[in-house]
PDB file of N, CA and C in Angstrom:
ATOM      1  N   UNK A   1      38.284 -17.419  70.387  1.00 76.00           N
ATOM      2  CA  UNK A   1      37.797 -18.069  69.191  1.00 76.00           C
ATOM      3  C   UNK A   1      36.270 -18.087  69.238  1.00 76.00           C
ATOM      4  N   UNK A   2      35.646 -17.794  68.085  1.00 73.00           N
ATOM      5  CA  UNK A   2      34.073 -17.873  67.829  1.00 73.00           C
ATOM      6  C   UNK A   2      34.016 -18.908  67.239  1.00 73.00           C
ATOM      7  N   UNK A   3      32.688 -20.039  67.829  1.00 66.00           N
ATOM      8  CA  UNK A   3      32.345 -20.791  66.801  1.00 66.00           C
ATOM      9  C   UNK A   3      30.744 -20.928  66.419  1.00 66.00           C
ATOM     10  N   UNK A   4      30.645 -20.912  65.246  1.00 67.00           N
ATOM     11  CA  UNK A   4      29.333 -20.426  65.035  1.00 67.00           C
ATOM     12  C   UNK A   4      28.651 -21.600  63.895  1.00 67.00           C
ATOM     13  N   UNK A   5      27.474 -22.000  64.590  1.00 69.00           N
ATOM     14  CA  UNK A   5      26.772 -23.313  63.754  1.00 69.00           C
ATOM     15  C   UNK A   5      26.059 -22.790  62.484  1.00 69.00           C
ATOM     16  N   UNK A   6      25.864 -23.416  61.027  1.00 72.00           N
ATOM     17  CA  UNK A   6      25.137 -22.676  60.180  1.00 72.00           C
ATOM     18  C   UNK A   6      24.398 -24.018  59.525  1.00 72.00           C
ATOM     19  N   UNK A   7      23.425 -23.692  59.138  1.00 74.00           N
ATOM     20  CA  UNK A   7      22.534 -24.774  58.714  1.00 74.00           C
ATOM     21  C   UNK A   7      22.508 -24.540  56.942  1.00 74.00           C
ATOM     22  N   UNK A   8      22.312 -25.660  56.376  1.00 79.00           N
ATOM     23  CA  UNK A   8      21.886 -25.519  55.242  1.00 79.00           C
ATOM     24  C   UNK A   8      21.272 -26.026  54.520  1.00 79.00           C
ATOM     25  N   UNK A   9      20.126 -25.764  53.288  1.00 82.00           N
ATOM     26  CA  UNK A   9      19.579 -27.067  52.729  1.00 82.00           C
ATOM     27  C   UNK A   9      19.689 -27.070  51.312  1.00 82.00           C
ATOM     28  N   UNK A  10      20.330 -28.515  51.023  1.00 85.00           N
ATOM     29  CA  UNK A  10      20.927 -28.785  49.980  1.00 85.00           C
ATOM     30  C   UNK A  10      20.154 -29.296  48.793  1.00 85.00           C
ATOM     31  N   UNK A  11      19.953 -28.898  47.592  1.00 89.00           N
ATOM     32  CA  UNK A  11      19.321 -29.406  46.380  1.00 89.00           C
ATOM     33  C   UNK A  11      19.467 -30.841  46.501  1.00 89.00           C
ATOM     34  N   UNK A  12      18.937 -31.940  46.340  1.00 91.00           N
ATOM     35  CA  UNK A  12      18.901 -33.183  45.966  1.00 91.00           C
ATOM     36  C   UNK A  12      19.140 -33.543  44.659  1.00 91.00           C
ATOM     37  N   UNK A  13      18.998 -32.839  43.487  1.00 90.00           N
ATOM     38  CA  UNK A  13      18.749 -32.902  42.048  1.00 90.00           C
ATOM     39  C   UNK A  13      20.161 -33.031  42.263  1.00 90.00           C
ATOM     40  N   UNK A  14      20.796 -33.838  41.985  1.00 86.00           N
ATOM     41  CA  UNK A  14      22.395 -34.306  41.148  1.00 86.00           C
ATOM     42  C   UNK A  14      22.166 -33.345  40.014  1.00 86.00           C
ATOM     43  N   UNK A  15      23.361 -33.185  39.856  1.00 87.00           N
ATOM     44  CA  UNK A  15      24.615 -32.412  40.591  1.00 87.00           C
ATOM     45  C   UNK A  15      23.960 -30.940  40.532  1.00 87.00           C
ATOM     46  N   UNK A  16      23.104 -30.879  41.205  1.00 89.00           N
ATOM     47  CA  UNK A  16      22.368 -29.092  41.025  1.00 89.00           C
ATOM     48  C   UNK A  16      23.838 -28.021  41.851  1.00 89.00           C
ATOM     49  N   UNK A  17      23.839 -28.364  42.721  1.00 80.00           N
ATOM     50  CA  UNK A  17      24.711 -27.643  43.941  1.00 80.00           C
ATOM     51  C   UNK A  17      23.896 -26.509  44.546  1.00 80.00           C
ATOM     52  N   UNK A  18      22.820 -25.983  44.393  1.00 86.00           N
ATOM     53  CA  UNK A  18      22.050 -24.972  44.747  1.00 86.00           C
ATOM     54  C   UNK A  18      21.868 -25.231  46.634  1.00 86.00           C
ATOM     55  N   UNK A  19      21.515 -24.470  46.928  1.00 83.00           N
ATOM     56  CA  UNK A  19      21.419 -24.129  48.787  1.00 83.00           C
ATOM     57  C   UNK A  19      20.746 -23.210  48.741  1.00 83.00           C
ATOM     58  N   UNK A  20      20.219 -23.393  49.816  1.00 80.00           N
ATOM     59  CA  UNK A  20      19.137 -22.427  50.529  1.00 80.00           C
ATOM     60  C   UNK A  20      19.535 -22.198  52.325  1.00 80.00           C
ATOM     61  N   UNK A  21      20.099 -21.357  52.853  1.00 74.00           N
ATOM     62  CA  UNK A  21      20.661 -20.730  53.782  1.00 74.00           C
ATOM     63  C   UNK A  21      21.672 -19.676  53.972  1.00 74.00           C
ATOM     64  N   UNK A  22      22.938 -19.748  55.144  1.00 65.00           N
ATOM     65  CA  UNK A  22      22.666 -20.661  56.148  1.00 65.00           C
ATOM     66  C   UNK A  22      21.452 -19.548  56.959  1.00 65.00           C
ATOM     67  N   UNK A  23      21.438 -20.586  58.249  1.00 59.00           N
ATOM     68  CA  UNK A  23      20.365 -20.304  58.902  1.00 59.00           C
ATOM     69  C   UNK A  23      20.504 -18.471  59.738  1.00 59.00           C
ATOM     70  N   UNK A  24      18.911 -18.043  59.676  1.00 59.00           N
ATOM     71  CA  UNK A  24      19.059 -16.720  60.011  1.00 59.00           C
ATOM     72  C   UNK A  24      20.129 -16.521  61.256  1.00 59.00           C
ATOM     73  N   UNK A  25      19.509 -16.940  62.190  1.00 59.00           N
ATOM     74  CA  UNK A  25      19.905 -17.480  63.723  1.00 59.00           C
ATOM     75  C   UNK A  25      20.550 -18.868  64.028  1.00 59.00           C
ATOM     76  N   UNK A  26      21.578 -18.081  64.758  1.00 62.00           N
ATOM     77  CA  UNK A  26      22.579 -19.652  65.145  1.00 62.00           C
ATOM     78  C   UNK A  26      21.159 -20.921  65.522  1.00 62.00           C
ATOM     79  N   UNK A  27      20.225 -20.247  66.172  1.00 66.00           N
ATOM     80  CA  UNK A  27      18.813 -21.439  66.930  1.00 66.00           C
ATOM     81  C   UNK A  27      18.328 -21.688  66.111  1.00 66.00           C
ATOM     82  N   UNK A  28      18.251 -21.782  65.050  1.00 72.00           N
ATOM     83  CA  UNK A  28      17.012 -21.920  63.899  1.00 72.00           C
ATOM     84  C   UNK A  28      17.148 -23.303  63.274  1.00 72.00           C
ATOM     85  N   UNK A  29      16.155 -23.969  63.481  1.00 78.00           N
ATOM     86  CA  UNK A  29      16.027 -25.719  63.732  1.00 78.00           C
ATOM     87  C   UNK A  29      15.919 -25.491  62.086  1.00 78.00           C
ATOM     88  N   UNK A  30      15.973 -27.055  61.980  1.00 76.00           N
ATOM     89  CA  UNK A  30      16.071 -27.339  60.516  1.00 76.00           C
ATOM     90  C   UNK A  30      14.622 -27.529  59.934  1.00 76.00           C
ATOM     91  N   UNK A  31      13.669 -27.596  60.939  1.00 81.00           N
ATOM     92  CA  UNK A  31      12.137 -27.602  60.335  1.00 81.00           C
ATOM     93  C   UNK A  31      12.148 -26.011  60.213  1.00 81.00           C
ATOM     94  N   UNK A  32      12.516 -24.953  60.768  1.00 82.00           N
ATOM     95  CA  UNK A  32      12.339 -23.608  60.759  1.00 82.00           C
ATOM     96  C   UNK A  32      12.991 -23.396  59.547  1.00 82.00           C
ATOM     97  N   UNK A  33      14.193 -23.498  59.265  1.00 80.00           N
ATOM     98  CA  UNK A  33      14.906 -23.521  58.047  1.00 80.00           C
ATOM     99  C   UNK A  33      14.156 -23.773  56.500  1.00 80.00           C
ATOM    100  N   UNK A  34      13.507 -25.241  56.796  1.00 81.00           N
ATOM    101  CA  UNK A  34      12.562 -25.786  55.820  1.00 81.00           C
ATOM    102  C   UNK A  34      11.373 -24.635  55.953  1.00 81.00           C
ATOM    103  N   UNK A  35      10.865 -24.542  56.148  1.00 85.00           N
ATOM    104  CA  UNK A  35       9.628 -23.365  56.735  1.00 85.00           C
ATOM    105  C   UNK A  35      10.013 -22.291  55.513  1.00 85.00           C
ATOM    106  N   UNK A  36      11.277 -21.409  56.113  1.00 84.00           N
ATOM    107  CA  UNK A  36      11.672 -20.471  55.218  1.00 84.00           C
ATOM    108  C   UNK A  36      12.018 -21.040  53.789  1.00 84.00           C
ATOM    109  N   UNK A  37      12.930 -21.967  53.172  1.00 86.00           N
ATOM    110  CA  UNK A  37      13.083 -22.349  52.233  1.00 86.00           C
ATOM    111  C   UNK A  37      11.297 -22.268  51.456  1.00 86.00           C
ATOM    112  N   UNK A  38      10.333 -22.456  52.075  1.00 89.00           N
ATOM    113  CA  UNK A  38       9.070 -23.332  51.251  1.00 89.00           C
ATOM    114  C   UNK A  38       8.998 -22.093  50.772  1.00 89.00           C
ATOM    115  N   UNK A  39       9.079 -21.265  51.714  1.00 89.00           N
ATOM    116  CA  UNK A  39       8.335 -19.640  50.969  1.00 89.00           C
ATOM    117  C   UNK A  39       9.434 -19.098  50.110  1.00 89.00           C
ATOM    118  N   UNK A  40      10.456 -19.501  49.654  1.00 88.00           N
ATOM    119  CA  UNK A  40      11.249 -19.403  48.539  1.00 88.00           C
ATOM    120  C   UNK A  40      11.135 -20.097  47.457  1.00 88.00           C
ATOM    121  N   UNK A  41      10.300 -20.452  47.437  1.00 91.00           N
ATOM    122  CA  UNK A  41      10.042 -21.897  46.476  1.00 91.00           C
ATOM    123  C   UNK A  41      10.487 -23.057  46.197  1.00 91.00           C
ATOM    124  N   UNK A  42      11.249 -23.445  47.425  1.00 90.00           N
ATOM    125  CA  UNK A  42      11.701 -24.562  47.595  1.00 90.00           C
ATOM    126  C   UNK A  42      10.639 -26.078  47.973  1.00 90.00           C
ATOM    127  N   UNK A  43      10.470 -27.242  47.566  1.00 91.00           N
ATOM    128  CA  UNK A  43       9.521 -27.825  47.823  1.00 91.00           C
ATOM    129  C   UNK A  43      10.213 -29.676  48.392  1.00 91.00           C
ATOM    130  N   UNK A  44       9.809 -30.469  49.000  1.00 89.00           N
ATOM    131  CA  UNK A  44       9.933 -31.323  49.375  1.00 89.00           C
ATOM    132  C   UNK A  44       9.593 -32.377  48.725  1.00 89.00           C
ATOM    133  N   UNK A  45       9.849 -33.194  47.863  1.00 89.00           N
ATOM    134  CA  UNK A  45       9.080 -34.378  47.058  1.00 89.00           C
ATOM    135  C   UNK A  45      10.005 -35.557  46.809  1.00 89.00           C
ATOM    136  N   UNK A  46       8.706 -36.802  47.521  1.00 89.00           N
ATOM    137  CA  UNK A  46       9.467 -38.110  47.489  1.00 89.00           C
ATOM    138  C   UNK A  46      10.540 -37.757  48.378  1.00 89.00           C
ATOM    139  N   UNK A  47      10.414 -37.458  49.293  1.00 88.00           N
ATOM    140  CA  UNK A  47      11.844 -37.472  50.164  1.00 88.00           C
ATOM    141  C   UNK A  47      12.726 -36.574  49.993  1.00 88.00           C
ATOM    142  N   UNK A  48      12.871 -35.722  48.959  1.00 89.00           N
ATOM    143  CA  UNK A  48      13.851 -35.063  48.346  1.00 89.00           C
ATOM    144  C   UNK A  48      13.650 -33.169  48.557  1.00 89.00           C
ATOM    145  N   UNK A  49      14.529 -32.993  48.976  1.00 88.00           N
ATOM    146  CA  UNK A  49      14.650 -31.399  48.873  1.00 88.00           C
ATOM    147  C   UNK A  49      14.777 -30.804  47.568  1.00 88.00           C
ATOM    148  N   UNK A  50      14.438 -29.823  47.153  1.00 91.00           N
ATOM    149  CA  UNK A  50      14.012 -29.509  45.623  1.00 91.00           C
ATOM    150  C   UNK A  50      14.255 -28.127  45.527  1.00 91.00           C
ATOM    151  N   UNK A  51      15.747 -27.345  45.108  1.00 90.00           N
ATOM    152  CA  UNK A  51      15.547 -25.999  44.865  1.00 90.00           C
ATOM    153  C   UNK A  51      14.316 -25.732  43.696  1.00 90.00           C
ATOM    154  N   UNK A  52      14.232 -24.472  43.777  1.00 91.00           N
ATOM    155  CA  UNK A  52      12.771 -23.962  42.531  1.00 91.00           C
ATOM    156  C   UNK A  52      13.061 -24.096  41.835  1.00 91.00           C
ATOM    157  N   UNK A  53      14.053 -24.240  40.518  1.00 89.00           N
ATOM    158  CA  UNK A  53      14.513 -24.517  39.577  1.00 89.00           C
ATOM    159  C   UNK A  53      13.389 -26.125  39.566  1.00 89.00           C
ATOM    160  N   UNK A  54      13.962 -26.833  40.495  1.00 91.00           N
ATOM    161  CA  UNK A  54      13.542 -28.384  40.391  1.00 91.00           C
ATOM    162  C   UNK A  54      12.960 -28.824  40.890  1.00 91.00           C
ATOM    163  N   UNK A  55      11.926 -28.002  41.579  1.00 88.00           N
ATOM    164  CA  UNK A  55      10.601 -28.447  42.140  1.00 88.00           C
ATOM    165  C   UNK A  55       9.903 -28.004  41.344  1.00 88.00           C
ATOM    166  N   UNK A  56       9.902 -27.318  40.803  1.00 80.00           N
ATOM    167  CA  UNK A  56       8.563 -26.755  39.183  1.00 80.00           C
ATOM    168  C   UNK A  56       8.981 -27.683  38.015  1.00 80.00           C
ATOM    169  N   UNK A  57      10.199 -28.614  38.136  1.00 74.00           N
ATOM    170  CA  UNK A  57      10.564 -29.602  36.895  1.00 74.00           C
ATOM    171  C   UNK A  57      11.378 -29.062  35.995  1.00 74.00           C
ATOM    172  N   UNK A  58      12.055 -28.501  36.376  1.00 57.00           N
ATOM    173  CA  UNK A  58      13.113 -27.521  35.607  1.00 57.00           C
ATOM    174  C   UNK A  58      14.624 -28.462  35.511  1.00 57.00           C
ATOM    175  N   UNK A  59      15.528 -28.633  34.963  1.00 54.00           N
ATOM    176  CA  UNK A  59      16.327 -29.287  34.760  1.00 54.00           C
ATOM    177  C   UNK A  59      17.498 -28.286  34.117  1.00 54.00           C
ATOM    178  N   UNK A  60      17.804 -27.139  35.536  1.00 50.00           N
ATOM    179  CA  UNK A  60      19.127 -26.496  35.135  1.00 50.00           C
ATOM    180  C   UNK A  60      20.203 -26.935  35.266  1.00 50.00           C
TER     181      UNK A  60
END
């Protein structure tokens, strides 16, 4: 049996459902993860993870 860890980061915007992963590498910490997400246009605000849709204020 393989078991294999995958990371993911989840839109905050109710009810978006959008994600950004999983992680390249089983090792790939969740600040590394965040790292890659930013350069996708993913952004962090007020606490909140923000696909691009809803970090530019978009309301898909």
């Amino acid at each position: 049996m393989t078991v294999a860890v995958y990371r993911r980061l989840w839109c905050d915007h109710k009810p978006c459902g959008s994600w950004h992963g999983p992680a390249d590498l089983p090792g790939e910490t969740a600040a590394e993860l965040r790292r890659t997400a930013r350069s996708a246009g993913w952004r962090r605000k007020n606490g909140k993870d923000l696909c691009p849709d809803h970090a530019a204020g978009g309301t898909r």
